[in-house]
PDB file of C-alpha atoms in Angstrom:
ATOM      1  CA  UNK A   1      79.067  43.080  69.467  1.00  0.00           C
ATOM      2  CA  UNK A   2      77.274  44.010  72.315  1.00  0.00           C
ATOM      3  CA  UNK A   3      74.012  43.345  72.073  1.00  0.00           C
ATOM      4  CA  UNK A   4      71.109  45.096  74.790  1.00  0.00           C
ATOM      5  CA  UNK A   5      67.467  43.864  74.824  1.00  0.00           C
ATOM      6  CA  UNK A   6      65.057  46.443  74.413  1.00  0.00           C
ATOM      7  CA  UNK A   7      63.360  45.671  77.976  1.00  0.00           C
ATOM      8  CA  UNK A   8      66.650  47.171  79.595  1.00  0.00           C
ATOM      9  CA  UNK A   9      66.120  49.911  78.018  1.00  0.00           C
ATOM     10  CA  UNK A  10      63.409  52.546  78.007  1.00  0.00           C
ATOM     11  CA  UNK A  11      61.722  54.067  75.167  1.00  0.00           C
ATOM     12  CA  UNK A  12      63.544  57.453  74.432  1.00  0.00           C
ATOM     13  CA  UNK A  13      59.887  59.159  75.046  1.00  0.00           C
ATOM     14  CA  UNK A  14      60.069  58.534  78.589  1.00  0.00           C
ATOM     15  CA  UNK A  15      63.760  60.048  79.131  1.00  0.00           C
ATOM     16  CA  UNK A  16      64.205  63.510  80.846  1.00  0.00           C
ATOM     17  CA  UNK A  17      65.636  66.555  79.140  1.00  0.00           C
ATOM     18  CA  UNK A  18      68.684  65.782  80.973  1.00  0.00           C
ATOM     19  CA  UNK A  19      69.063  61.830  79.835  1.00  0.00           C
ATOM     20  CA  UNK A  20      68.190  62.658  76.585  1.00  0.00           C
ATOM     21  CA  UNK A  21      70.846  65.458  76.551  1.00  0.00           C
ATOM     22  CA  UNK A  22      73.346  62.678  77.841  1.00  0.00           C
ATOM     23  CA  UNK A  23      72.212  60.174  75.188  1.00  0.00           C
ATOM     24  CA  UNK A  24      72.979  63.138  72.446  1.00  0.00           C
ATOM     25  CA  UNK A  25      76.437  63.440  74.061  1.00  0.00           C
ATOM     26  CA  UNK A  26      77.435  60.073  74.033  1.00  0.00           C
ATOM     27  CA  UNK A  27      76.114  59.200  70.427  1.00  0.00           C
ATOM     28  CA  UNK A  28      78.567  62.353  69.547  1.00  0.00           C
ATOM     29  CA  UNK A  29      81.641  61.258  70.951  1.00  0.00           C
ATOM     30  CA  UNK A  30      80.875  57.630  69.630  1.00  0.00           C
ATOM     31  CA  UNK A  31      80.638  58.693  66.098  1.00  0.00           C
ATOM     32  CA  UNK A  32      83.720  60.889  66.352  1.00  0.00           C
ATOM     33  CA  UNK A  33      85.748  57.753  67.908  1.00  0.00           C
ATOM     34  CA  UNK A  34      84.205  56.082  64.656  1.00  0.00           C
ATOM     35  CA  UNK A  35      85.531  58.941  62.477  1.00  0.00           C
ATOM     36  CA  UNK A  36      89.043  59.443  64.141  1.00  0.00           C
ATOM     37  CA  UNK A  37      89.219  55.539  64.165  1.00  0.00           C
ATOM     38  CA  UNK A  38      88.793  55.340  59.578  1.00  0.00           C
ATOM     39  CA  UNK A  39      90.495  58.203  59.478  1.00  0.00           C
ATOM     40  CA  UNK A  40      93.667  56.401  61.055  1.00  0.00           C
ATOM     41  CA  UNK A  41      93.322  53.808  58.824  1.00  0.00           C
ATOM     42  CA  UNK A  42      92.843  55.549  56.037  1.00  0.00           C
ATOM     43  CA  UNK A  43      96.499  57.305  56.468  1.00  0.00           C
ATOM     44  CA  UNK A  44      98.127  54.242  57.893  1.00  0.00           C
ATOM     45  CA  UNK A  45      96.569  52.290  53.956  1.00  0.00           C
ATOM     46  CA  UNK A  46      97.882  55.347  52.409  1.00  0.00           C
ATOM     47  CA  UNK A  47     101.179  55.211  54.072  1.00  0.00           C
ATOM     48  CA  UNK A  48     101.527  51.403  53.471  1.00  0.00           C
ATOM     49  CA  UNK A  49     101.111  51.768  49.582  1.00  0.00           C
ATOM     50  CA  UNK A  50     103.131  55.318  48.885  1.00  0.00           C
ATOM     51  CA  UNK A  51     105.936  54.858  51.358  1.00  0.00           C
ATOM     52  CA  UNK A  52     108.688  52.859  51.088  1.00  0.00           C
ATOM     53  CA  UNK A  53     108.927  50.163  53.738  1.00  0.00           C
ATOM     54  CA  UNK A  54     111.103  51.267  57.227  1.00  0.00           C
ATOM     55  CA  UNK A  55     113.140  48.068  57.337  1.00  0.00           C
ATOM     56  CA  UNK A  56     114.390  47.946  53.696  1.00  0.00           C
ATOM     57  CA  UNK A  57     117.630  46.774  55.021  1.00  0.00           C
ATOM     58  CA  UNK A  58     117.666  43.043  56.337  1.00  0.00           C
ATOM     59  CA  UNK A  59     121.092  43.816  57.626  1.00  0.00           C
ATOM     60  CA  UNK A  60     122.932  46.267  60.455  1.00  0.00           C
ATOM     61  CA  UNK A  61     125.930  48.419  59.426  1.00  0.00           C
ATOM     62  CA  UNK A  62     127.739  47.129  62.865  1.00  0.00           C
ATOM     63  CA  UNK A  63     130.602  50.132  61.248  1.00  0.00           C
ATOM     64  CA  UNK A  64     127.581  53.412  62.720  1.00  0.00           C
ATOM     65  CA  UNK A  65     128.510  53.984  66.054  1.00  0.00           C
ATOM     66  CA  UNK A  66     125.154  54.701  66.674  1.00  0.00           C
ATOM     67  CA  UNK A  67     124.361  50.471  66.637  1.00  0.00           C
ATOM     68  CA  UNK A  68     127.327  49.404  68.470  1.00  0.00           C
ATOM     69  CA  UNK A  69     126.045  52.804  71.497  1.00  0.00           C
ATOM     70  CA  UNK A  70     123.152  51.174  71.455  1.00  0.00           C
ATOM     71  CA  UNK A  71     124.364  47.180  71.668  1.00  0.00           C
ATOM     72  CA  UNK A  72     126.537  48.542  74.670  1.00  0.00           C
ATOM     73  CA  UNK A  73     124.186  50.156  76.409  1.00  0.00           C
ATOM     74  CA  UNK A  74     121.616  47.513  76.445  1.00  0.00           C
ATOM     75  CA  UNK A  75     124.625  44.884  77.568  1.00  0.00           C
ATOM     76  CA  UNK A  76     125.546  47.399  80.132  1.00  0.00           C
ATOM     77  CA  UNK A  77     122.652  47.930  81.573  1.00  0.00           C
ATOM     78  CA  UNK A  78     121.343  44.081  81.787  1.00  0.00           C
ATOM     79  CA  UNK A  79     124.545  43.827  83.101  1.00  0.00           C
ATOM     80  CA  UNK A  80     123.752  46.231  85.811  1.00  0.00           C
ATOM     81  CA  UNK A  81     120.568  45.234  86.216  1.00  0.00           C
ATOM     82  CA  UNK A  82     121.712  41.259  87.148  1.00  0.00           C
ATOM     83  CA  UNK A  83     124.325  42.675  89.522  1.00  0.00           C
ATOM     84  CA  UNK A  84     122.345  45.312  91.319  1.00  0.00           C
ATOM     85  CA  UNK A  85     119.445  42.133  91.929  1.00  0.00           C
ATOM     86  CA  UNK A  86     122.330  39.528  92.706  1.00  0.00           C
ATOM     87  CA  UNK A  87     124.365  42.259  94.809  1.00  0.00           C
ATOM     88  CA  UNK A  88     121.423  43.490  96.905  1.00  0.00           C
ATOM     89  CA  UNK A  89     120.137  39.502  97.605  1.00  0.00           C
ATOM     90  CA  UNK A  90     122.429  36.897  99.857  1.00  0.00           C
ATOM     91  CA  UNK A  91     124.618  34.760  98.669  1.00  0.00           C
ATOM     92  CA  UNK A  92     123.847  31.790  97.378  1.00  0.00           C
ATOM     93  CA  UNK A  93     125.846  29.314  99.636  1.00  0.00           C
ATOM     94  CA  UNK A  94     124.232  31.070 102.534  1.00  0.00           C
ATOM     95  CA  UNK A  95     120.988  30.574 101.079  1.00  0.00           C
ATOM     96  CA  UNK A  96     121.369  26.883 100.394  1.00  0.00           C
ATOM     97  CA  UNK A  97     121.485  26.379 104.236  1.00  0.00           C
ATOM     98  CA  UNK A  98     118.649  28.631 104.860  1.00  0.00           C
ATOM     99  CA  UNK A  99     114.877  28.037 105.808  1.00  0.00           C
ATOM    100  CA  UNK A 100     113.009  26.830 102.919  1.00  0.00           C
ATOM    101  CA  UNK A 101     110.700  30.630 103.073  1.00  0.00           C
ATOM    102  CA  UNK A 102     114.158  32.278 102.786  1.00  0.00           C
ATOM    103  CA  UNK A 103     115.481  29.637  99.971  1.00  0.00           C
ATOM    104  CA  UNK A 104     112.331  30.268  98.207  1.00  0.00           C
ATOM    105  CA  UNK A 105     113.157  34.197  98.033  1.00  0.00           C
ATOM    106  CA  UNK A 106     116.004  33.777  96.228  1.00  0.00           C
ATOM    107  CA  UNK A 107     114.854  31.814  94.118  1.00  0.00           C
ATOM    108  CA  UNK A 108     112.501  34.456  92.957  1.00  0.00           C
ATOM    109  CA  UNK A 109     115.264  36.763  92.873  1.00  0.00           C
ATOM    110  CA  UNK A 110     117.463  34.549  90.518  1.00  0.00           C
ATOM    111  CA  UNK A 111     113.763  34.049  88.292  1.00  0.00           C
ATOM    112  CA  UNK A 112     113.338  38.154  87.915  1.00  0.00           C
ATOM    113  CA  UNK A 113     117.492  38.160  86.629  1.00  0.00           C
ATOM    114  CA  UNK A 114     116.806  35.486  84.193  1.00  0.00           C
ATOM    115  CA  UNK A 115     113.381  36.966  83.012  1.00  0.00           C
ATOM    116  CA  UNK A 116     115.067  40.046  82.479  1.00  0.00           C
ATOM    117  CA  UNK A 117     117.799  38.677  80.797  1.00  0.00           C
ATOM    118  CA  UNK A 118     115.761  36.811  78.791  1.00  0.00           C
ATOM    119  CA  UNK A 119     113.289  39.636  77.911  1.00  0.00           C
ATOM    120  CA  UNK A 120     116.103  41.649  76.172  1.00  0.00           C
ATOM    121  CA  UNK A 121     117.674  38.994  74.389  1.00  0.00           C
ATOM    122  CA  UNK A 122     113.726  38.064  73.026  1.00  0.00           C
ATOM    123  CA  UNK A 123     113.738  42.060  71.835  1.00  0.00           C
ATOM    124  CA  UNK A 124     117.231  41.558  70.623  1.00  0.00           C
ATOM    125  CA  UNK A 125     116.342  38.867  68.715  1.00  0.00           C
ATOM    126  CA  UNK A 126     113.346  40.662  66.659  1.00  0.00           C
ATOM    127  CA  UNK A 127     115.947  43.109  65.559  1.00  0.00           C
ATOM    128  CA  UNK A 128     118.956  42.194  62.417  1.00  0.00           C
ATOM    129  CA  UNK A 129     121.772  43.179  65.074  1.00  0.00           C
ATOM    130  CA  UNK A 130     122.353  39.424  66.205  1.00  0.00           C
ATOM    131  CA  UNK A 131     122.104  37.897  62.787  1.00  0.00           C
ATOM    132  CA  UNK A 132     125.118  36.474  60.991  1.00  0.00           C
ATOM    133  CA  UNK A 133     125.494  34.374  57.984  1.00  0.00           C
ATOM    134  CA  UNK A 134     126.931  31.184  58.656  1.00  0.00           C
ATOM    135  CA  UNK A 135     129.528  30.734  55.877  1.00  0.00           C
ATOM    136  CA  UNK A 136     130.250  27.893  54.193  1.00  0.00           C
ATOM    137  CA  UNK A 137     126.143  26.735  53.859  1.00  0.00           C
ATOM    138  CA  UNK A 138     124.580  25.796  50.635  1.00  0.00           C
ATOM    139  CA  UNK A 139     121.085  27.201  52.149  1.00  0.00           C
ATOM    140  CA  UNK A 140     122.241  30.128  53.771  1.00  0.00           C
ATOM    141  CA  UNK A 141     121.261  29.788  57.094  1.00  0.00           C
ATOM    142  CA  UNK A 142     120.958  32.462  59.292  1.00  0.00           C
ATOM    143  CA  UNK A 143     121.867  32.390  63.053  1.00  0.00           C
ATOM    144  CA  UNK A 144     120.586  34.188  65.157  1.00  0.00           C
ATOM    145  CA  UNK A 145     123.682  35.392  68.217  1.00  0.00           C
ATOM    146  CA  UNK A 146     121.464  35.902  70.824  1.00  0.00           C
ATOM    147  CA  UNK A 147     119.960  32.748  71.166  1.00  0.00           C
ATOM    148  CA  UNK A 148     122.630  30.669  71.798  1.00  0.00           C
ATOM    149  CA  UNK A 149     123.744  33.626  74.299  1.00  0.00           C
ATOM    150  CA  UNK A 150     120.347  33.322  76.020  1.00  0.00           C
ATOM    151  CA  UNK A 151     120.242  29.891  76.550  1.00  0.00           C
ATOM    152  CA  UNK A 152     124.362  29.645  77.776  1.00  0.00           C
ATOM    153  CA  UNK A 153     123.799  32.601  79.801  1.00  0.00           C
ATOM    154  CA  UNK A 154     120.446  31.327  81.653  1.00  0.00           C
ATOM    155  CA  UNK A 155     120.342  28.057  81.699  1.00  0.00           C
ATOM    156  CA  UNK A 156     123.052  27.148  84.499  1.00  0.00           C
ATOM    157  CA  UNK A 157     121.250  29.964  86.305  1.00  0.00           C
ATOM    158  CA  UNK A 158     117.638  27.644  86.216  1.00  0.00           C
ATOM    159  CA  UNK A 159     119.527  25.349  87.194  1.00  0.00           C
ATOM    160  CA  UNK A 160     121.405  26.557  90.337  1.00  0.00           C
ATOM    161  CA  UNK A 161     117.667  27.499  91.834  1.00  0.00           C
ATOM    162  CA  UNK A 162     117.188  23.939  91.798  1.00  0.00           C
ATOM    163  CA  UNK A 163     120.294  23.379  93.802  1.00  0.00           C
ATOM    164  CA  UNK A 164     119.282  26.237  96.056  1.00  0.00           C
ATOM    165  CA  UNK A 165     115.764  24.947  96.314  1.00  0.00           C
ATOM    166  CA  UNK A 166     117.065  21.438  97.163  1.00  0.00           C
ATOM    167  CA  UNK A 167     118.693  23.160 100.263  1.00  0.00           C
ATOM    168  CA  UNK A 168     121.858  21.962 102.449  1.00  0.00           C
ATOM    169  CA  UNK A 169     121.328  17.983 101.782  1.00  0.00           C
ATOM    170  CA  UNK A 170     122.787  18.935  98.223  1.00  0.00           C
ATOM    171  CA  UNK A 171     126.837  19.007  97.986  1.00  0.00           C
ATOM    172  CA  UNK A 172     127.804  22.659  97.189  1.00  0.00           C
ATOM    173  CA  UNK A 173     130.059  21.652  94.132  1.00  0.00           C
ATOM    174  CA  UNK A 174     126.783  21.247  92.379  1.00  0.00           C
ATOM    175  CA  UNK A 175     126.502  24.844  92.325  1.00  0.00           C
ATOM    176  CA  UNK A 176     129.446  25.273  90.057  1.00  0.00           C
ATOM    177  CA  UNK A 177     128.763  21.504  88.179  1.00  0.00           C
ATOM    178  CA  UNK A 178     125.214  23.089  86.756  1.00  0.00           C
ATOM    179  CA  UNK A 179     127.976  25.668  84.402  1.00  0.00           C
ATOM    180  CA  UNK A 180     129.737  22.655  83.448  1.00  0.00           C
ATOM    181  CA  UNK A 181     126.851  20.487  82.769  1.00  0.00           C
ATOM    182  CA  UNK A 182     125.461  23.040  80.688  1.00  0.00           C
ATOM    183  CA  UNK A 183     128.264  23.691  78.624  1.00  0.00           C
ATOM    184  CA  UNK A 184     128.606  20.520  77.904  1.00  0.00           C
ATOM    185  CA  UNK A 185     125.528  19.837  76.772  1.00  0.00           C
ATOM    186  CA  UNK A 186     125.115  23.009  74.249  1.00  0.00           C
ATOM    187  CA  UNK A 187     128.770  21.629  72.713  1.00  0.00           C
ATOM    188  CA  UNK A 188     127.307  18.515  72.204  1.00  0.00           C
ATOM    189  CA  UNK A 189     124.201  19.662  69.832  1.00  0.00           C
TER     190      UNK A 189
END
């Protein structure tokens, strides 16, 4: 709540025609926010207890070609969207022997890819697409595909900025040991 002393502000006797005109005005448009506002939750109350719920389904029929469109078109474009950053950027070996302004650049680059990544496989999550039963469980555990996927996909990525950042004093194996290292650690767990 906001609250206004009444020294800041003065007595409605001492307003002008005009300012009290203004006060009318804005009294009018707050009470119909006030209405519009109950009236929205009024239907959205009445909505929750007649209608059924939109999810009933925790599942995805992966058989409507509608879901799989949409799967591929989100992979696709991710897709594109990594290659047009990584495309339009220099290379990465060429960048490991560069200035430390020009190393930091990439860097950034290789940060909006994975955030990007990352952001649709966060989205993907909230949705029943990537969820599989793992058979063979007494508790029924759910996994969830796209985390795993995340974390393989961007996580050699974090790490090859840290080669990058390093600059030219680092061997440039360790550019392609980071996949490796990775790997090997998510097979372990």
């Amino acid at each position: 709540r906001v609250s206004v002393s009444r020294s800041s502000c003065p007595p409605l006797q001492y307003l002008t025609q005009e300012e009290m005109e203004s006060v009318v005005v804005a009294q009018d448009r707050l009470s119909e926010a006030f209405h519009t506002i109950s009236d929205v939750v009024e239907n959205v109350r009445r909505m929750q207890a007649t209608d059924p719920p939109i999810c009933s389904s925790d599942k995805v029929d992966l058989n409507d070609a509608h879901n799989i469109a949409q799967i591929c078109q989100g992979v696709g474009f991710i897709g594109l969207a990594m290659w047009l950053i990584f495309a339009n950027n220099s290379k990465v070996a060429v960048a490991q022997k560069a200035p430390l302004e020009q190393r930091h650049a990439v860097c950034a680059t290789i940060s909006t890819a994975v955030a990007l990544f990352s952001g649709f496989f966060n989205i993907l999550q909230l949705t029943a697409i990537d969820d599989f039963d793992l058979p063979g469980r007494t508790n029924n555990f759910t996994l969830n595909l796209s985390r795993p996927i995340e974390w393989i996909a961007t996580c050699p990525i974090m790490q090859l900025k840290l080669v990058v950042l390093a600059g030219a004093r680092v061997p440039s194996y360790r550019r392609f040991m980071t996949l490796g290292h990775t790997i090997g650690q998510a097979r372990r767990q």
